[in-house]
Amino acid sequence: MAPMCGIAGYIGPRKAVDVVFDQLKRLEYRGYDSAGIAYLNGDSTIHVLKRAGKLTELGKLLEDGSPDSGLAIAHSRWATHGAPTDLNAHPHFDQFGDIALIHNGIIENYLEVKAELMAEGHVFRSETDTEVAAHLIGREHASGLTLEESVRRAVRRLRGAFAFVVLSRREPEKFVAARNASPLIVGLGEGESMVASDVPALLPYTRKVVIIEDDRVAMLTRDGVVVTDLEGRPAPYEPMTIDWDVEAAEKGGYEHFMLKEIHEQPLVVRQCLAGRLDEAGRVRLEQVFSDHVWQEIDRVNIIACGTAYHAGLLGKYLLEMMLRLPTDVFYSSEFRYGDPLLSDRSLAVFISQSGETADSLAALRLCKSRRIRTLGIVNVVGSSIARECDRVLFTQAGPEISVASTKAYVAQSLVLQLLALYIAQVREMPGIRVGELVQDLREFESRMDRCLILEPQVQELAERFVGAPLVFFLGRNADAHVAREAALKLKEVAYVPTQESPAGELKHGPLALIEPGTLAVFGATDPEVREKLASNIREVQARGGFVLAVTTDDDTSLDGVSEAVIKVPAGRSSYLNALLSVVPLQMFAYHVARLRGCEIDQPRNLAKSVTVE
Ligand code: AGP
């Protein structure tokens, strides 16, 4: 499981090991915790260098000069689970030492394939899904198939979101790459070819690239690349010339990491759910507490800061509405000094993207000192909170660079949904249609993808309200919690003052702030409370306010009622509908900030991880 890693491969007249090591360095911004290189140098073995830790550790192995080699592949691993160790670092070998493989992404059905291979006598050295792919390809290759045909057969067997790069000591004049969802780009040079998971690694060597599509296999030689589909039929491709500079390339061509990470969210949904929804429509969570613990827990305390706290509010909504499980949400900084009521049948859940937030870590240690069970919902593997919680569920959102959290919030909220469904399964709760809710999760990626096309409409609204002195964010139930997250985004990247509250609270005070022209954003995705919301909308309009409603595309009740309406793709679950509505509001905050000329990825006064109290 390794989404968003660095992948590199080279064949040609240069010193291949130097090239791929340099390529890894150019992918360093993506975060990693171990790295490795495999290369051929004319003898009949595959040589491998790999180290846990920073790239400099791997670099130490090259200090006395790099080996002569015209073919090498390399990988920097951003672990999603499985400790970052030499053993888990890529490349991985097949059973016979014929091939070396590196992998980016997640193979969902690796356990069933692993069992089949073990039954045939294959012996595995690591716990990774990657090694299973290496053995599967190696088995086909050992039967006499070419490397590219072996890769095609293996890819047809595997499910998930992944990209592979493979070399064989038996076919040293080529290497092969395959893509199924995780990014893979080929670079074409004079007498040389290369591959990487992102453009910056190619630019020093060539600007002529081929974006490899899903379900495609590329065979790279010094003369160029041959691309086929999974059946071996030639697949046409159109080389393109990249005119980005390196910095633009690290953002995937987006102007800021924040926008890139907003647009990554469909892939993040897929990675977050991968391997956690089984064929029988049930949720599968790795290494969480045993069933009797989930039976006896009678209270959940969610503890977090900022955006993670807002995800926690959605978690409370879910655990209480769905499971009737009493849940409280605390700001970490408040929790630790508030002498909280804790019982031995309570569960403390720590949500944290970085896993290093000082207040959350201190609150975690307080709970552990009281012998309270702790569960982490964390993005960075190997982080303090991930290591110190009794159990941890990784959000698998990949590195989040922008200070303003977007994709991590969505991933945290999805993990909370998975957790709620898992508890419902364990408790065999009759009224909960787990299968239906799992199906809703399966459809969420495509609904998220369709949200991205709302951007032009959002940009127009951002242009209209770029000068707003104050913006309201309102909603009811889950929409009220999303409103708080949307408000935080606008505050932290565009420095716009906001007033966020449940819509029903307006007349208890905040309404006094409404003036002619004030923008009020209403989250209106929940049909159960939409009528009530309409009266709140009229309260704002009666005082000259401008209402932007964010609702679902099966709702027409607000057309012509509010001055502007944004519609996200509707689904059955009010929780997921509300979560989806954050996407246009993330974009709104981004575009207002861009128009105001703000330093979006590093807002003033803020840090990505608040490791001080
Ligand atoms: C969110 O956009 C902010 N960057 C900030 O509120 C952040 O969510 C908070 O500091 C918590 O960080 P963590 O998730 O890494 O613990």
XYZ file of C-alpha atoms and ligand atoms in Angstrom:
629
model
C 0.000 0.000 0.000
C 1.930 3.014 -1.117
C -0.026 5.752 -2.836
C 1.628 8.941 -4.045
C 5.195 7.575 -3.954
C 8.106 8.490 -6.175
C 8.750 6.162 -9.104
C 11.688 6.409 -11.543
C 13.215 4.276 -14.283
C 15.881 4.825 -16.951
C 17.515 3.020 -19.860
C 20.175 4.665 -22.019
C 23.813 5.784 -22.282
C 23.975 7.784 -19.050
C 24.871 6.287 -15.654
C 21.409 4.916 -14.909
C 21.822 4.778 -11.132
C 22.791 8.457 -11.006
C 19.819 9.362 -13.195
C 17.205 7.505 -11.122
C 18.676 8.741 -7.827
C 18.479 12.291 -9.161
C 14.908 11.613 -10.277
C 13.962 10.491 -6.751
C 15.423 13.702 -5.361
C 13.196 15.685 -7.698
C 10.188 13.838 -6.297
C 11.269 14.507 -2.722
C 8.517 17.069 -2.079
C 6.006 14.206 -2.183
C 7.249 12.880 1.095
C 8.765 9.440 1.656
C 10.169 7.337 4.440
C 12.294 4.774 2.571
C 13.865 4.457 -0.879
C 15.559 1.920 -3.124
C 17.219 1.316 -6.499
C 17.545 -1.840 -8.640
C 19.962 -1.944 -11.580
C 21.636 -4.248 -14.116
C 25.303 -3.943 -14.947
C 25.949 -6.682 -17.489
C 26.455 -9.582 -15.094
C 23.531 -11.940 -14.637
C 22.261 -10.566 -11.347
C 19.992 -7.711 -10.344
C 21.715 -5.363 -7.912
C 19.667 -3.561 -5.267
C 20.372 -0.650 -2.946
C 17.658 0.273 -0.446
C 17.395 2.146 2.838
C 14.738 3.287 5.283
C 14.789 6.974 6.133
C 15.615 10.018 4.083
C 17.121 9.923 0.596
C 20.469 10.920 2.078
C 20.640 7.456 3.658
C 20.392 5.877 0.231
C 22.802 8.482 -1.110
C 25.464 7.296 1.336
C 25.615 4.027 -0.592
C 26.629 5.969 -3.704
C 29.250 8.188 -2.080
C 32.149 6.161 -3.460
C 30.810 6.503 -6.984
C 27.820 4.894 -8.575
C 28.029 1.576 -10.431
C 28.197 1.414 -14.231
C 24.725 0.552 -15.430
C 22.554 1.474 -18.385
C 19.285 0.312 -16.804
C 17.920 1.149 -13.346
C 14.597 1.636 -11.557
C 14.029 3.460 -8.270
C 11.332 4.157 -5.726
C 10.687 6.423 -2.747
C 7.978 4.998 -0.532
C 5.404 7.140 1.296
C 4.091 4.362 3.471
C 0.380 4.145 4.095
C 0.750 1.227 6.436
C 3.559 -1.174 7.240
C 6.489 0.415 9.011
C 9.076 2.167 6.836
C 11.894 -0.435 7.035
C 14.620 -1.744 4.709
C 12.571 -4.921 4.306
C 9.404 -3.095 3.233
C 11.290 -0.647 1.010
C 10.992 -1.231 -2.737
C 12.219 -2.736 -5.095
C 10.847 -6.183 -4.409
C 11.869 -9.426 -6.097
C 10.029 -12.447 -7.470
C 10.575 -15.995 -6.232
C 13.499 -16.631 -8.554
C 15.399 -13.340 -8.449
C 14.670 -12.818 -12.148
C 12.812 -9.549 -11.806
C 12.729 -6.488 -9.586
C 9.582 -4.408 -9.225
C 8.582 -1.044 -7.780
C 5.004 -0.034 -7.168
C 2.943 3.039 -6.412
C -0.642 2.636 -5.183
C -2.723 -0.091 -3.588
C -3.428 -3.688 -4.671
C -6.768 -4.618 -3.161
C -6.820 -8.379 -3.846
C -3.211 -9.142 -2.977
C -4.103 -11.480 -0.111
C -5.999 -13.948 -2.345
C -3.204 -13.875 -4.957
C -0.608 -14.307 -2.218
C -2.415 -17.386 -0.869
C -2.480 -18.905 -4.385
C 1.242 -18.299 -4.854
C 2.129 -19.618 -1.408
C 0.209 -22.782 -2.212
C 2.563 -23.147 -5.194
C 5.551 -22.819 -2.870
C 6.323 -19.129 -3.177
C 8.048 -17.680 -0.109
C 7.502 -14.039 0.810
C 9.935 -11.885 2.742
C 7.786 -8.808 3.404
C 4.178 -8.045 4.300
C 3.728 -5.716 1.332
C 1.203 -6.085 -1.459
C 4.029 -5.052 -3.810
C 5.969 -8.280 -3.334
C 2.897 -10.260 -4.385
C 2.866 -8.429 -7.725
C 6.578 -9.213 -8.183
C 5.996 -12.921 -7.570
C 2.975 -13.019 -9.887
C 4.926 -11.414 -12.742
C 7.975 -13.579 -11.992
C 5.900 -16.755 -12.219
C 4.634 -15.830 -15.694
C 8.120 -14.725 -16.778
C 9.656 -17.999 -15.564
C 7.193 -19.876 -17.769
C 8.910 -18.322 -20.797
C 6.692 -15.297 -21.446
C 8.327 -11.974 -22.300
C 8.508 -9.432 -19.519
C 5.816 -7.270 -21.068
C 3.452 -10.203 -21.560
C 4.107 -11.350 -17.975
C 3.199 -7.868 -16.734
C 0.026 -7.790 -18.830
C -1.143 -11.123 -17.417
C -0.418 -10.018 -13.876
C -2.194 -6.682 -14.249
C -5.285 -8.486 -15.551
C -5.334 -10.476 -12.285
C -4.840 -7.586 -9.882
C -7.395 -5.055 -8.619
C -6.712 -1.658 -7.087
C -5.079 1.629 -7.973
C -1.436 1.052 -8.921
C 1.518 1.690 -11.196
C 4.383 -0.797 -11.666
C 7.894 -0.529 -13.084
C 9.707 -3.828 -13.638
C 13.093 -4.979 -14.942
C 14.345 -8.489 -15.745
C 17.865 -9.882 -15.693
C 16.798 -12.137 -18.580
C 15.825 -9.231 -20.833
C 18.371 -6.478 -20.050
C 17.600 -4.370 -23.129
C 14.253 -3.135 -21.851
C 12.117 -2.438 -18.832
C 8.348 -2.377 -18.486
C 5.848 -0.051 -16.808
C 2.111 -0.516 -16.275
C -0.607 1.815 -15.053
C -3.949 1.330 -13.393
C -4.926 4.715 -11.849
C -1.656 5.769 -10.187
C 0.227 8.355 -12.249
C 2.894 7.178 -14.731
C 4.702 9.330 -17.270
C 7.256 8.245 -19.916
C 10.074 10.541 -21.022
C 11.535 10.150 -24.526
C 15.128 11.190 -25.242
C 17.826 10.564 -27.875
C 18.841 6.926 -27.425
C 17.280 6.871 -23.980
C 13.875 6.374 -22.366
C 12.696 6.925 -18.839
C 9.610 6.818 -16.619
C 8.477 8.656 -13.499
C 5.406 9.127 -11.334
C 5.535 12.872 -11.870
C 6.864 15.333 -14.431
C 9.572 17.079 -12.348
C 11.726 13.926 -12.429
C 11.859 13.987 -16.238
C 12.424 17.664 -17.007
C 16.251 17.743 -16.641
C 16.479 14.981 -19.268
C 13.618 15.585 -21.658
C 10.494 17.671 -22.160
C 8.958 15.149 -24.538
C 6.626 12.971 -22.484
C 3.850 10.424 -22.887
C 1.155 10.258 -20.209
C 0.416 6.546 -19.780
C -3.324 5.910 -19.532
C -5.078 3.403 -17.280
C -4.862 -0.267 -18.309
C -1.801 0.340 -20.460
C 1.598 -1.395 -20.478
C 4.685 0.419 -21.764
C 7.858 -1.340 -22.901
C 10.820 1.034 -22.785
C 14.109 0.565 -24.707
C 16.886 2.922 -25.810
C 14.944 3.373 -29.056
C 11.716 4.545 -27.451
C 8.507 3.161 -26.020
C 5.898 0.663 -27.210
C 2.494 0.948 -25.511
C -0.165 -1.776 -25.574
C -3.466 -2.498 -23.867
C -3.739 -5.410 -21.444
C -4.421 -7.831 -24.293
C -1.195 -6.842 -26.045
C -2.863 -4.780 -28.775
C -0.898 -1.639 -29.784
C -2.314 1.442 -28.050
C -1.742 4.733 -29.858
C -0.238 7.553 -27.846
C 0.453 11.206 -28.439
C 3.781 12.555 -27.090
C 3.480 16.055 -25.615
C 6.049 18.714 -24.816
C 6.071 20.040 -21.278
C 6.773 23.736 -21.030
C 6.398 23.973 -17.235
C 9.290 25.005 -15.074
C 10.194 22.556 -12.306
C 8.284 24.368 -9.586
C 5.089 24.380 -11.646
C 5.663 20.717 -12.399
C 5.748 19.775 -8.712
C 2.224 21.145 -8.512
C 1.165 18.998 -11.434
C 0.648 22.123 -13.477
C -1.666 23.673 -10.887
C -0.737 27.122 -9.606
C -0.778 25.957 -5.964
C -0.611 22.703 -4.035
C -4.009 23.542 -2.517
C -5.732 23.427 -5.899
C -3.805 20.298 -6.883
C -4.889 18.616 -3.652
C -8.529 19.641 -4.155
C -8.398 18.013 -7.586
C -6.670 14.910 -6.180
C -9.709 14.155 -4.027
C -11.345 11.573 -6.321
C -8.092 9.560 -6.274
C -7.854 10.076 -2.518
C -11.373 8.646 -2.101
C -10.276 5.573 -4.049
C -7.067 5.166 -2.057
C -8.784 5.747 1.276
C -11.415 3.073 0.569
C -9.120 0.635 -1.247
C -9.033 -2.765 0.405
C -11.645 -1.731 2.958
C -14.880 -2.621 1.102
C -15.189 -6.307 0.335
C -17.111 -8.087 -2.425
C -19.873 -9.031 0.008
C -20.664 -5.354 0.646
C -19.046 -5.284 4.054
C -16.382 -3.062 5.588
C -12.969 -4.562 6.366
C -10.718 -2.578 8.724
C -7.154 -3.604 9.323
C -5.919 -4.368 12.883
C -8.571 -2.516 14.870
C -9.789 -3.693 18.272
C -11.363 -7.133 18.649
C -15.126 -7.461 18.386
C -15.826 -7.606 22.118
C -14.254 -4.167 22.513
C -16.617 -2.715 19.918
C -19.490 -4.417 21.716
C -18.648 -2.857 25.083
C -17.675 0.708 24.127
C -20.395 3.012 25.408
C -18.917 6.428 24.584
C -16.557 7.886 22.005
C -14.464 10.982 22.646
C -13.037 12.495 19.476
C -10.067 14.777 20.081
C -8.489 16.960 17.372
C -7.660 20.476 16.168
C -8.728 22.670 13.267
C -9.899 20.839 10.196
C -9.458 17.490 11.915
C -11.815 18.739 14.635
C -14.371 19.575 11.958
C -14.101 16.043 10.610
C -14.680 14.929 14.209
C -17.946 16.870 14.292
C -19.099 14.914 11.248
C -18.002 11.765 13.063
C -20.185 12.678 16.048
C -23.148 13.272 13.759
C -22.619 9.851 12.213
C -21.938 7.789 15.353
C -24.910 9.270 17.165
C -27.390 9.366 14.262
C -26.472 5.913 12.926
C -25.355 3.942 15.978
C -26.953 5.960 18.821
C -23.439 5.853 20.321
C -22.847 8.877 22.618
C -19.991 10.883 21.151
C -18.248 14.055 22.231
C -15.789 16.098 20.194
C -13.064 18.097 21.938
C -10.480 20.595 20.810
C -7.237 18.933 21.885
C -6.089 22.121 23.621
C -9.307 22.211 25.685
C -9.425 18.499 26.377
C -6.107 18.267 28.092
C -6.790 21.033 30.603
C -10.470 20.291 31.133
C -10.119 17.262 33.425
C -12.384 15.260 31.067
C -14.783 12.582 32.252
C -13.271 9.316 31.015
C -14.526 5.792 31.654
C -12.830 2.502 30.927
C -15.583 1.710 28.433
C -14.913 4.868 26.444
C -12.804 5.117 23.302
C -10.620 8.131 22.565
C -10.259 8.832 18.823
C -7.440 11.147 17.702
C -7.813 12.640 14.234
C -4.669 14.228 12.830
C -3.286 14.666 9.309
C 0.306 15.228 10.419
C 0.184 12.993 13.487
C 2.483 15.525 15.197
C 0.091 18.197 16.527
C 1.405 18.942 20.010
C -1.969 19.452 21.697
C -3.378 16.255 20.205
C -0.280 14.282 21.170
C -0.450 15.609 24.738
C -4.148 14.719 24.944
C -3.312 11.234 23.667
C -0.714 10.783 26.384
C -3.231 11.966 28.994
C -5.697 9.295 27.831
C -3.040 6.619 27.856
C -2.063 7.603 31.407
C -5.721 6.993 32.321
C -5.578 3.617 30.506
C -8.238 4.697 28.003
C -8.291 2.847 24.679
C -6.991 5.071 21.893
C -7.559 4.935 18.126
C -5.757 7.212 15.669
C -7.123 8.426 12.332
C -3.876 9.702 10.839
C -2.380 10.461 7.430
C 1.368 10.302 8.062
C 2.628 6.780 8.743
C 5.295 6.618 11.418
C 4.132 9.884 13.009
C 4.008 10.192 16.799
C 0.222 9.956 17.125
C 0.128 6.990 14.725
C 2.786 5.203 16.744
C 1.429 5.952 20.201
C -2.256 5.146 19.675
C -3.285 1.582 20.569
C -4.692 1.211 17.043
C -4.517 3.420 13.967
C -6.503 3.764 10.744
C -4.510 5.551 8.051
C -6.378 7.979 5.813
C -4.107 7.122 2.819
C -4.565 10.595 1.332
C -0.918 10.885 0.270
C 1.270 13.824 1.289
C -0.734 16.996 1.904
C 1.614 19.920 1.226
C -0.666 22.948 1.383
C -1.131 24.314 4.906
C -4.867 24.447 4.303
C -6.140 20.920 4.681
C -8.557 19.732 1.980
C -8.084 16.138 0.819
C -7.135 14.999 4.336
C -10.469 16.328 5.663
C -12.379 14.277 3.092
C -10.290 11.182 3.857
C -10.739 11.615 7.623
C -14.507 11.899 7.155
C -14.543 8.741 5.019
C -12.570 6.769 7.597
C -15.135 7.831 10.212
C -17.877 6.497 7.945
C -15.971 3.220 7.566
C -15.559 3.030 11.354
C -19.282 3.614 11.969
C -20.211 0.899 9.473
C -17.660 -1.472 10.968
C -19.128 -1.016 14.456
C -22.629 -1.517 13.027
C -21.436 -4.798 11.466
C -19.842 -6.029 14.685
C -22.928 -5.101 16.685
C -25.157 -6.635 13.983
C -27.445 -3.627 14.234
C -30.669 -4.556 12.441
C -31.772 -1.116 11.253
C -28.580 -0.300 9.385
C -28.364 -1.292 5.725
C -24.582 -1.657 5.642
C -24.600 -3.013 2.094
C -26.429 0.056 0.787
C -24.081 2.440 2.603
C -21.073 0.538 1.291
C -22.495 0.947 -2.212
C -22.829 4.694 -1.539
C -19.131 4.729 -0.663
C -18.259 2.878 -3.860
C -20.045 5.594 -5.851
C -18.481 8.446 -3.922
C -15.328 8.697 -6.064
C -17.288 9.384 -9.237
C -19.559 11.876 -7.456
C -16.452 13.641 -6.144
C -15.035 13.675 -9.672
C -18.204 15.303 -11.017
C -17.919 18.006 -8.342
C -14.704 19.254 -9.880
C -16.562 20.544 -12.940
C -18.306 23.086 -10.684
C -15.100 25.124 -10.607
C -16.027 27.705 -13.298
C -19.289 28.511 -11.491
C -17.400 28.837 -8.220
C -14.797 31.087 -9.810
C -17.519 33.488 -10.962
C -18.854 33.689 -7.402
C -15.328 34.238 -6.089
C -14.870 37.121 -8.511
C -18.171 38.633 -7.340
C -17.338 38.357 -3.633
C -13.571 38.815 -3.624
C -13.994 41.992 -1.573
C -16.516 40.648 0.940
C -15.733 42.079 4.414
C -17.529 39.197 6.115
C -19.038 35.902 4.906
C -21.620 33.750 6.721
C -21.489 29.961 6.572
C -24.700 28.329 7.762
C -26.410 24.954 7.742
C -28.262 22.401 9.831
C -27.082 18.998 11.089
C -24.146 17.716 9.021
C -24.285 20.821 6.818
C -23.618 22.941 9.920
C -20.384 21.008 10.525
C -19.271 21.366 6.917
C -20.065 25.079 7.195
C -17.454 25.377 9.933
C -14.809 23.705 7.764
C -15.697 25.880 4.774
C -15.424 28.979 6.965
C -11.996 27.923 8.224
C -10.757 27.515 4.636
C -11.840 31.040 3.665
C -10.344 32.457 6.863
C -6.991 30.764 6.617
C -6.176 31.166 2.922
C -8.023 34.405 1.982
C -7.945 36.110 5.411
C -11.678 36.864 5.111
C -13.590 37.167 8.408
C -16.399 34.634 8.648
C -19.420 33.979 10.844
C -20.339 30.329 10.995
C -23.246 28.862 12.965
C -26.202 26.489 12.776
C -28.789 28.289 10.615
C -31.343 28.153 13.419
C -29.045 30.289 15.566
C -29.157 33.279 13.225
C -31.958 35.086 14.973
C -30.287 34.540 18.366
C -27.629 37.101 17.512
C -25.567 36.683 14.320
C -28.433 38.100 12.213
C -27.410 41.505 13.559
C -24.339 41.310 11.317
C -26.336 40.937 8.101
C -26.295 44.073 5.973
C -27.332 44.680 2.364
C -24.930 42.709 0.185
C -23.646 40.388 2.906
C -22.871 36.970 1.450
C -24.453 34.054 3.345
C -23.514 30.544 2.218
C -26.115 27.931 3.186
C -25.320 24.240 3.161
C -28.673 22.781 2.100
C -27.975 19.187 1.137
C -30.259 17.586 3.756
C -33.890 17.396 2.526
C -35.077 16.698 6.084
C -34.366 20.275 7.164
C -34.479 22.129 3.870
C -37.852 23.734 4.531
C -36.610 25.153 7.834
C -33.562 26.363 6.036
C -35.699 28.206 3.505
C -37.086 30.371 6.287
C -33.533 31.137 7.455
C -32.671 32.090 3.893
C -35.594 34.471 3.805
C -34.423 36.007 7.125
C -31.125 36.907 5.456
C -32.721 38.107 2.227
C -35.168 40.314 4.116
C -32.126 42.265 5.294
C -30.545 42.530 1.881
C -28.199 39.597 2.214
C -27.047 37.611 -0.857
C -27.646 33.884 -0.428
C -25.533 31.174 -2.023
C -27.125 27.753 -1.422
C -25.133 24.549 -1.850
C -27.562 21.707 -2.394
C -27.850 18.416 -4.272
C -28.673 18.156 -7.963
C -32.005 16.414 -7.277
C -33.272 19.514 -5.418
C -35.110 22.313 -7.235
C -36.713 23.883 -4.130
C -34.080 26.627 -3.902
C -34.014 27.541 -7.597
C -35.207 31.108 -7.849
C -35.292 31.315 -4.040
C -31.586 31.959 -3.383
C -29.546 34.364 -5.474
C -27.101 31.600 -6.427
C -27.243 27.815 -6.211
C -24.452 25.269 -6.520
C -25.552 21.640 -6.934
C -23.436 18.626 -6.050
C -24.329 15.104 -7.308
C -26.984 13.645 -4.990
C -26.693 10.315 -3.177
C -28.738 8.449 -0.557
C -26.609 9.350 2.472
C -27.102 12.780 4.048
C -23.607 12.408 5.542
C -21.906 11.910 2.180
C -24.045 14.606 0.531
C -22.923 17.102 3.169
C -19.297 15.968 2.844
C -19.404 16.429 -0.924
C -20.639 19.999 -0.530
C -17.263 20.956 0.965
C -15.595 20.658 -2.463
C -17.100 23.765 -4.111
C -16.527 25.646 -0.851
C -12.856 24.613 -0.787
C -12.631 25.945 -4.351
C -14.442 29.142 -3.333
C -11.876 29.821 -0.594
C -9.036 29.043 -3.010
C -10.246 31.370 -5.767
C -11.051 34.248 -3.422
C -7.525 33.892 -1.993
C -6.002 33.756 -5.486
C -7.889 36.887 -6.538
C -6.759 38.628 -3.366
C -3.153 37.728 -4.146
C -2.692 35.704 -0.947
C 0.213 33.326 -0.297
C -2.135 30.357 -0.566
C 0.043 27.341 0.259
C 1.765 29.060 3.181
C -0.772 31.486 4.710
C 0.582 34.157 7.061
C 0.990 33.150 10.717
C 0.180 29.463 10.063
C 2.178 26.212 9.892
C 1.288 22.884 8.349
C 1.870 21.027 11.555
C 1.484 22.851 14.884
C 4.092 20.980 16.883
C 4.146 23.614 19.606
C 1.393 24.141 22.192
C -6.452 23.157 8.537
O -6.591 23.693 7.222
C -5.276 23.779 9.265
N -4.074 23.601 8.537
C -5.180 23.319 10.718
O -6.375 23.708 11.358
C -5.016 21.794 10.935
O -6.178 21.120 10.539
C -4.777 21.556 12.442
O -3.582 22.215 12.807
C -4.669 20.058 12.785
O -3.546 19.516 12.159
P -3.391 17.919 12.159
O -4.580 17.380 11.427
O -2.101 17.670 11.446
O -3.365 17.455 13.582
